[in-house]
Coordinates of C-alpha atoms in Angstrom, one line a residue:
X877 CA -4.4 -21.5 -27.4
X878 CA -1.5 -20.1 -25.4
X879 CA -1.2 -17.0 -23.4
X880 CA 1.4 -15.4 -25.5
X881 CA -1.0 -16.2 -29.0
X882 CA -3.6 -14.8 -27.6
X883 CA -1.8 -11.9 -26.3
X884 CA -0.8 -11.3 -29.6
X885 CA -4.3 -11.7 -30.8
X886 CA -5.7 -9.0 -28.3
X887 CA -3.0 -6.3 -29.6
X888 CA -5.5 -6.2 -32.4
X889 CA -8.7 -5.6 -31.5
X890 CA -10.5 -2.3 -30.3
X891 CA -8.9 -0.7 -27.6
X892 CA -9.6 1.9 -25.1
X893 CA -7.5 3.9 -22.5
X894 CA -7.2 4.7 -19.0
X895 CA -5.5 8.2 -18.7
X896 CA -4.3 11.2 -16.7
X897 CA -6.5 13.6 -19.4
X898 CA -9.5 13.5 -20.5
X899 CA -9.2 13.5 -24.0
X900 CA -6.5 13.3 -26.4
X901 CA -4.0 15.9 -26.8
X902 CA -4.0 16.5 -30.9
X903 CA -0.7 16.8 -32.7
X904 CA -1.3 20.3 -33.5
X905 CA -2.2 22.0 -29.9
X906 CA -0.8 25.0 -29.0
X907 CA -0.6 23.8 -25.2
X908 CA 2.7 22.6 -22.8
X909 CA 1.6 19.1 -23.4
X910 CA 5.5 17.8 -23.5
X911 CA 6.6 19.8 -20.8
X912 CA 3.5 18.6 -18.4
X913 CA 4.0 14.9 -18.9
X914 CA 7.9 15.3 -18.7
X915 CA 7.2 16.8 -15.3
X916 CA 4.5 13.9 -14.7
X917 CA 6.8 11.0 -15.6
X918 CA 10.3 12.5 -13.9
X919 CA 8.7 13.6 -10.8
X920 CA 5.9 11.9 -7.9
X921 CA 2.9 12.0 -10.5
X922 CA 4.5 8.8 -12.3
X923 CA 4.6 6.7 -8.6
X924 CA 1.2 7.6 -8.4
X925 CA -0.3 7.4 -11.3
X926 CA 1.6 3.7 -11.1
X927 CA -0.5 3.2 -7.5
X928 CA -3.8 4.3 -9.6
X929 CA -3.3 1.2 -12.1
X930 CA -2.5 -1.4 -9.5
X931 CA -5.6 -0.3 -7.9
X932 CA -7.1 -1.0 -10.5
X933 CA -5.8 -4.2 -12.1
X934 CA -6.2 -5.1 -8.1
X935 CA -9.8 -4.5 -7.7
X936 CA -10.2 -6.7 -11.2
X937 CA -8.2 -9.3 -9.8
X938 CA -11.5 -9.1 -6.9
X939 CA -13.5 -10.3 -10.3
X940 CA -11.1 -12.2 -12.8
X941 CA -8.4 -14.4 -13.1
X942 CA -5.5 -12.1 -14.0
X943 CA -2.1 -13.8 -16.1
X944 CA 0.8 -11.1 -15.8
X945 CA 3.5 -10.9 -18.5
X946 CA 7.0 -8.4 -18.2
X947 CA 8.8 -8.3 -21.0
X948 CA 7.7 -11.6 -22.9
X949 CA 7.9 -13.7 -19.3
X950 CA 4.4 -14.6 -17.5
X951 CA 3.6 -15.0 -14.0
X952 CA 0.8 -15.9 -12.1
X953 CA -1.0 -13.4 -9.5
X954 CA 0.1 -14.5 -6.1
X955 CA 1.1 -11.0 -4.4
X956 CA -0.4 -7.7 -4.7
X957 CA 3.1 -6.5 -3.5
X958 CA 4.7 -7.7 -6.2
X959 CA 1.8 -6.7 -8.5
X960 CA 2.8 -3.3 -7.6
X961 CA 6.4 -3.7 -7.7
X962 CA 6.1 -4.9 -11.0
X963 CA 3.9 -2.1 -12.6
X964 CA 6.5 0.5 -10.7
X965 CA 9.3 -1.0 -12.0
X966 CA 7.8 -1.1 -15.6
X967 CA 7.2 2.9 -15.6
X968 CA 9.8 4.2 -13.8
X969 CA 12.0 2.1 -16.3
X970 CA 10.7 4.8 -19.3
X971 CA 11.1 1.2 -21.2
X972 CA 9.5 -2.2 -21.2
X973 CA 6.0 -3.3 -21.2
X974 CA 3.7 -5.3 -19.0
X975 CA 0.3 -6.8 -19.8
X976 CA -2.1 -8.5 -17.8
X977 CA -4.5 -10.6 -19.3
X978 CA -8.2 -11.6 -18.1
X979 CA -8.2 -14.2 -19.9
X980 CA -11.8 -15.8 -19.0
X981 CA -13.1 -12.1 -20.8
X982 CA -10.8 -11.9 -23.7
X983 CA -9.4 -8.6 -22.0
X984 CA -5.6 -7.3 -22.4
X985 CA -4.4 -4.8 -19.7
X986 CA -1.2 -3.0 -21.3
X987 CA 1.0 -0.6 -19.6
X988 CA 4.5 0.4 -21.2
X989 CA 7.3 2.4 -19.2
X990 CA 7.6 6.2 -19.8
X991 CA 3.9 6.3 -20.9
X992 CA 1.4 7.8 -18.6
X993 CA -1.7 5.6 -19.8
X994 CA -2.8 1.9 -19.3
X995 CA -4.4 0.3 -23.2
X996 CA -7.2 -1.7 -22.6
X997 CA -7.7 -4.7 -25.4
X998 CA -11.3 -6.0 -26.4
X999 CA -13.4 -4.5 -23.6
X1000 CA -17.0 -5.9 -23.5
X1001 CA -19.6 -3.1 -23.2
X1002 CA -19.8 -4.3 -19.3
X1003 CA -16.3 -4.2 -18.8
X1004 CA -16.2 -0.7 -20.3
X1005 CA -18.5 0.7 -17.9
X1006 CA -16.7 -1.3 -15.1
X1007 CA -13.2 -0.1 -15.9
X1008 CA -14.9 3.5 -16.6
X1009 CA -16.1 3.6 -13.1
X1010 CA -13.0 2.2 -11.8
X1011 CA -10.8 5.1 -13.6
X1012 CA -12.9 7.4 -12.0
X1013 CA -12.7 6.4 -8.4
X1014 CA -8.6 6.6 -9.3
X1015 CA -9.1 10.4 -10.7
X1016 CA -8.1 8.7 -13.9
X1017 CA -10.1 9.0 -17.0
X1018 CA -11.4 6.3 -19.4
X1019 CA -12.0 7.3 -23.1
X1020 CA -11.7 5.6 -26.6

């Protein structure tokens, strides 16, 4: 099967997130919820938080094989330099996507410009707990 097929294929199974809050905000909350991630993706917050899921996707790449795609074109891991320029690129732009894919675990890392949160596809129970304890040691948060 190809990468892009089974891309596809991921985008439908359970997913999970990696984010900046530890639960979701609901429609309905009487909080500042736009104006906080307005400030987080137009001002430093949205390099770093961009830092926290190359560290990430970095440390995995330790593990795992990892298949990046940017806007329907894939690319082998050979820099983490470029890893990083890519997943800048792809949130400062407040449009786009990139995804990584594991694909030896079946595992789909998605992060789209202007959001604030990575989507992780089809996590095995041991690759939850992994990427939990990785979120944390980012200050980031992992929840269904």
């Amino acid at each position: 099967m190809g990468k892009t097929k089974q891309m596809e294929q991921l985008l439908n199974t359970s997913r999970y997130i990696i984010d900046f809050l530890p639960k979701q905000v609901p429609a309905k909350a009487k909080g500042s919820f736009s104006k906080v991630e307005s400030y987080f993706l137009n001002g430093t917050e949205s390099e770093q938080i961009a830092g926290k899921f190359t560290k990430i996707v970095l440390k995995l790449s330790c593990y795992y094989k990892i298949e990046i795609c940017e806007n329907e074109r894939w690319f082998s891991f050979k820099s983490c330099h470029k890893l990083e320029r890519r997943i800048r690129r792809v949130m400062r732009s407040g449009s786009g996507f990139l995804n990584i894919l594991l694909e030896s675990e079946q595992i789909l890392l998605h992060i789209s410009g202007g959001e604030l949160c990575m989507i992780v596809y089809n996590p095995s129970e041991s690759m939850q707990k992994l990427l939990a304890a990785l979120a944390a040691s980012e200050g980031l948060f992992w929840r269904s």
